[in-house]
């Protein structure tokens, strides 16, 4: 099982980016999909989560600016980031609880991270 994050880049403050996370491999089911970020010198923090039924939660710092979504058929998650601020600069990681075929429990997987840089 692999998670592949993409879509990062350099953007000016006030701009937008859309991150994508693709899950692949021997996947029976996907529970929660989440986005985390880690800025230089800081701990990794939770940005947003989305359940298999579409329930979402956001960190206070990104509410009303970021939107998390998913496509269960494609095994994809997305993070639409609007009105970006310099403090959003970080490496963004996707994270998911995945059940593999032939197992009966979910395990947590991480993507490799994608850099988002917001210039002032």
Coordinates of N, CA and C in Angstrom, one line a residue:
X1 N 0.8 -1.2 0.0 CA 0.0 0.0 0.0 C 0.9 1.2 0.0
X2 N 0.5 2.2 -0.9 CA 1.3 3.5 -0.9 C 0.3 4.6 -1.0
X3 N 0.8 5.7 -0.4 CA 0.1 7.0 -0.5 C 1.0 8.0 -1.2
X4 N 0.5 8.6 -2.2 CA 1.3 9.5 -3.0 C 0.7 10.9 -3.0
X5 N 1.3 11.9 -2.4 CA 0.9 13.2 -2.3 C 1.5 14.1 -3.4
X6 N 0.7 15.0 -4.0 CA 1.2 15.8 -5.0 C 0.4 17.2 -5.0
X7 N 0.9 18.1 -5.8 CA 0.2 19.4 -6.0 C 0.8 20.6 -5.2
X8 N 1.9 20.3 -4.5 CA 2.5 21.4 -3.8 C 3.3 22.4 -4.8
X9 N 3.7 23.5 -4.2 CA 4.4 24.4 -5.1 C 4.6 25.7 -4.4
X10 N 5.1 26.7 -5.1 CA 5.3 28.1 -4.6 C 4.1 29.0 -5.1
X11 N 3.6 29.7 -4.1 CA 2.4 30.6 -4.5 C 2.5 31.8 -3.6
X12 N 2.0 32.9 -4.2 CA 2.0 34.2 -3.4 C 0.9 34.2 -2.4
X13 N 1.0 34.9 -1.3 CA 0.0 35.1 -0.3 C -1.3 35.5 -1.0
X14 N -2.4 34.8 -0.5 CA -3.7 35.1 -1.1 C -4.0 34.1 -2.3
X15 N -3.0 33.4 -2.7 CA -3.3 32.4 -3.8 C -3.9 31.1 -3.3
X16 N -4.0 30.2 -4.3 CA -4.6 28.9 -4.0 C -3.7 27.7 -4.5
X17 N -3.9 26.6 -3.9 CA -3.3 25.4 -4.4 C -4.2 24.2 -4.0
X18 N -4.1 23.2 -4.8 CA -4.9 22.0 -4.6 C -4.0 20.8 -4.5
X19 N -4.0 20.2 -3.3 CA -3.2 19.0 -3.1 C -4.0 17.7 -3.3
X20 N -3.3 16.7 -3.8 CA -4.0 15.4 -4.1 C -3.2 14.3 -3.4
X21 N -4.0 13.3 -2.9 CA -3.4 12.1 -2.3 C -4.0 10.9 -2.9
X22 N -3.1 10.1 -3.5 CA -3.6 8.9 -4.2 C -3.2 7.6 -3.4
X23 N -4.1 6.8 -3.1 CA -3.8 5.5 -2.4 C -3.8 4.4 -3.4
X24 N -2.8 3.5 -3.3 CA -2.7 2.4 -4.3 C -2.2 1.2 -3.6
X25 N -2.5 0.1 -4.2 CA -2.0 -1.2 -3.6 C -3.2 -2.1 -3.4
X26 N -2.9 -3.1 -2.5 CA -3.9 -4.1 -2.2 C -4.9 -3.6 -1.1
X27 N -5.8 -2.7 -1.5 CA -6.6 -2.0 -0.5 C -8.0 -2.6 -0.5
X28 N -8.5 -3.0 0.7 CA -9.9 -3.5 0.8 C -10.8 -2.3 1.2
X29 N -10.3 -1.4 2.1 CA -11.1 -0.3 2.5 C -10.3 0.8 3.1
X30 N -10.8 2.0 3.0 CA -10.1 3.2 3.5 C -11.1 3.9 4.5
X31 N -10.6 4.1 5.7 CA -11.4 4.8 6.7 C -11.1 6.3 6.6
X32 N -10.5 6.8 7.6 CA -10.2 8.3 7.7 C -9.1 8.6 6.7
X33 N -9.2 9.7 6.0 CA -8.1 10.2 5.3 C -7.8 11.6 5.9
X34 N -6.5 12.0 6.0 CA -6.2 13.2 6.7 C -5.0 13.9 6.0
X35 N -4.9 15.2 6.3 CA -3.8 16.0 5.9 C -3.1 16.5 7.1
X36 N -1.8 16.4 7.2 CA -0.9 17.0 8.2 C 0.1 17.9 7.5
X37 N 0.7 18.8 8.3 CA 1.7 19.6 7.8 C 2.8 19.8 8.9
X38 N 4.0 20.0 8.4 CA 5.1 20.2 9.3 C 6.0 21.4 8.7
X39 N 6.0 22.5 9.5 CA 6.8 23.6 9.1 C 8.2 23.4 9.7
X40 N 9.2 24.1 9.2 CA 10.6 24.0 9.7 C 10.7 24.3 11.1
X41 N 11.3 23.4 11.9 CA 11.5 23.6 13.3 C 10.2 23.4 14.2
X42 N 9.1 23.0 13.6 CA 7.9 22.8 14.3 C 7.5 21.3 14.2
X43 N 6.6 21.0 15.1 CA 6.0 19.6 15.1 C 5.0 19.5 14.0
X44 N 4.8 18.2 13.6 CA 3.8 18.0 12.6 C 2.4 18.2 13.2
X45 N 1.5 18.9 12.5 CA 0.2 19.2 13.0 C -0.9 18.7 12.1
X46 N -2.0 18.4 12.7 CA -3.2 17.9 11.9 C -3.8 19.2 11.2
X47 N -4.1 19.0 9.9 CA -4.7 20.1 9.2 C -6.2 19.8 9.0
X48 N -6.5 18.7 8.5 CA -7.9 18.3 8.2 C -8.1 16.8 8.1
X49 N -9.3 16.4 8.4 CA -9.6 15.0 8.2 C -11.0 14.8 7.5
X50 N -11.1 13.7 6.9 CA -12.4 13.4 6.3 C -12.7 11.9 6.4
X51 N -13.9 11.5 6.9 CA -14.2 10.1 7.0 C -14.7 9.5 5.7
X52 N -14.9 8.2 5.7 CA -15.4 7.6 4.5 C -16.8 8.1 4.1
X53 N -17.5 8.6 5.1 CA -18.8 9.1 4.8 C -18.8 10.6 4.5
X54 N -17.7 11.2 4.6 CA -17.6 12.6 4.2 C -17.6 13.6 5.3
X55 N -17.6 13.2 6.5 CA -17.5 14.1 7.7 C -16.1 14.7 7.8
X56 N -16.1 16.0 8.0 CA -14.8 16.7 8.0 C -14.5 17.4 9.3
X57 N -13.2 17.6 9.5 CA -12.8 18.4 10.7 C -11.5 19.2 10.2
X58 N -11.4 20.4 10.8 CA -10.3 21.2 10.4 C -9.6 21.8 11.6
X59 N -8.3 22.1 11.4 CA -7.6 22.9 12.4 C -8.2 24.3 12.4
X60 N -8.2 25.0 13.5 CA -8.8 26.3 13.6 C -8.0 27.3 12.6
X61 N -6.7 27.0 12.5 CA -5.9 27.9 11.7 C -6.3 27.9 10.2
X62 N -7.0 26.9 9.7 CA -7.3 26.7 8.3 C -8.8 26.8 8.0
X63 N -9.6 26.8 9.0 CA -11.1 26.8 8.8 C -11.4 28.0 7.9
X64 N -12.4 27.7 7.1 CA -12.9 28.8 6.1 C -11.9 29.1 5.0
X65 N -10.8 28.5 5.0 CA -9.8 28.7 3.9 C -9.5 27.4 3.2
X66 N -9.4 26.3 3.9 CA -9.1 25.0 3.3 C -10.4 24.1 3.3
X67 N -10.4 23.3 2.2 CA -11.5 22.3 2.1 C -10.9 20.9 1.8
X68 N -11.3 19.9 2.6 CA -10.8 18.6 2.3 C -12.0 17.8 1.7
X69 N -11.6 17.0 0.7 CA -12.6 16.2 0.0 C -12.0 14.8 -0.4
X70 N -12.8 13.9 -0.8 CA -12.3 12.6 -1.2 C -13.2 12.0 -2.3
X71 N -12.6 11.1 -3.1 CA -13.3 10.3 -4.1 C -13.0 8.9 -3.7
X72 N -14.0 8.2 -3.1 CA -13.8 6.9 -2.6 C -13.6 5.9 -3.8
X73 N -14.2 6.1 -4.9 CA -14.0 5.2 -6.0 C -12.6 5.3 -6.5
X74 N -12.0 6.4 -6.6 CA -10.7 6.6 -7.1 C -9.6 6.5 -6.0
X75 N -10.0 6.3 -4.7 CA -9.1 6.2 -3.6 C -8.2 7.4 -3.5
X76 N -8.9 8.6 -3.6 CA -8.1 9.9 -3.6 C -8.7 10.8 -2.6
X77 N -7.8 11.6 -2.0 CA -8.2 12.7 -1.1 C -7.6 14.0 -1.7
X78 N -8.3 15.1 -1.4 CA -7.8 16.4 -1.9 C -7.9 17.4 -0.8
X79 N -7.0 18.4 -0.9 CA -7.0 19.5 0.0 C -7.0 20.8 -0.8
X80 N -8.1 21.5 -0.9 CA -8.2 22.8 -1.6 C -7.8 23.9 -0.6
X81 N -6.7 24.6 -0.9 CA -6.2 25.6 0.0 C -6.4 27.0 -0.7
X82 N -7.2 27.8 -0.1 CA -7.4 29.2 -0.6 C -6.9 30.2 0.3
X83 N -6.8 31.4 -0.2 CA -6.3 32.5 0.7 C -5.1 32.1 1.5
X84 N -4.1 31.5 0.8 CA -2.9 31.0 1.5 C -2.1 32.1 2.2
X85 N -1.5 31.8 3.3 CA -0.7 32.8 4.1 C 0.7 32.2 4.2
X86 N 1.6 33.1 4.4 CA 3.0 32.7 4.6 C 3.1 31.6 5.7
X87 N 2.3 31.7 6.8 CA 2.4 30.7 7.8 C 1.9 29.4 7.5
X88 N 1.3 29.2 6.3 CA 0.9 27.9 5.8 C 2.1 27.2 5.1
X89 N 3.2 27.8 5.0 CA 4.4 27.2 4.4 C 4.8 26.0 5.3
X90 N 4.9 24.8 4.6 CA 5.2 23.6 5.3 C 5.3 22.5 4.3
X91 N 5.7 21.3 4.8 CA 5.6 20.1 4.0 C 4.3 19.5 4.4
X92 N 3.4 19.2 3.4 CA 2.1 18.6 3.7 C 2.1 17.1 3.4
X93 N 1.6 16.4 4.4 CA 1.6 14.9 4.3 C 0.1 14.4 4.3
X94 N -0.1 13.4 3.5 CA -1.4 12.7 3.6 C -1.2 11.5 4.4
X95 N -2.3 11.1 5.1 CA -2.3 10.1 6.1 C -3.7 9.3 5.9
X96 N -3.6 8.0 6.0 CA -4.9 7.3 5.9 C -4.9 6.0 6.7
X97 N -6.1 5.7 7.1 CA -6.3 4.4 7.8 C -6.8 3.4 6.7
X98 N -6.0 2.4 6.4 CA -6.3 1.5 5.3 C -6.3 0.0 5.8
X99 N -7.3 -0.7 5.3 CA -7.4 -2.1 5.5 C -7.0 -2.8 4.2
X100 N -6.0 -3.6 4.3 CA -5.5 -4.4 3.2 C -6.3 -5.6 3.0
X101 N -6.4 -6.1 1.8 CA -7.0 -7.4 1.5 C -6.4 -8.5 2.4
X102 N -7.2 -9.4 2.9 CA -6.7 -10.5 3.7 C -6.4 -10.1 5.2
X103 N -6.7 -8.9 5.6 CA -6.6 -8.5 7.0 C -7.9 -8.1 7.5
X104 N -8.0 -7.9 8.8 CA -9.3 -7.5 9.4 C -9.1 -6.3 10.3
X105 N -8.1 -5.5 10.1 CA -7.9 -4.3 10.8 C -7.3 -3.2 10.0
X106 N -7.5 -1.9 10.4 CA -6.9 -0.8 9.7 C -5.5 -0.5 10.2
X107 N -4.6 -0.1 9.3 CA -3.3 0.4 9.6 C -3.1 1.8 9.1
X108 N -2.3 2.5 9.7 CA -2.0 3.9 9.3 C -0.9 4.0 8.3
X109 N -1.1 4.7 7.3 CA -0.1 4.9 6.2 C 0.2 6.4 6.0
X110 N 1.4 6.7 5.6 CA 1.8 8.1 5.4 C 2.3 8.2 3.9
X111 N 1.9 9.4 3.3 CA 2.5 9.7 2.1 C 3.9 10.4 2.3
X112 N 4.6 10.7 1.2 CA 5.9 11.2 1.3 C 6.0 12.7 1.5
X113 N 4.9 13.4 1.4 CA 5.0 14.8 1.6 C 5.2 15.6 0.4
X114 N 4.5 16.8 0.4 CA 4.7 17.7 -0.8 C 4.9 19.1 -0.2
X115 N 5.8 19.9 -0.7 CA 6.2 21.2 -0.2 C 5.3 22.2 -0.7
X116 N 4.8 23.0 0.3 CA 4.0 24.2 0.0 C 4.7 25.4 0.5
X117 N 5.0 26.4 -0.3 CA 5.7 27.6 0.1 C 4.8 28.8 -0.3
X118 N 4.5 29.6 0.6 CA 3.7 30.8 0.4 C 4.6 32.0 0.6
X119 N 4.8 32.8 -0.4 CA 5.6 34.0 -0.3 C 4.7 35.2 0.1
X120 N 5.3 36.1 0.8 CA 4.6 37.3 1.2 C 4.7 38.4 0.2

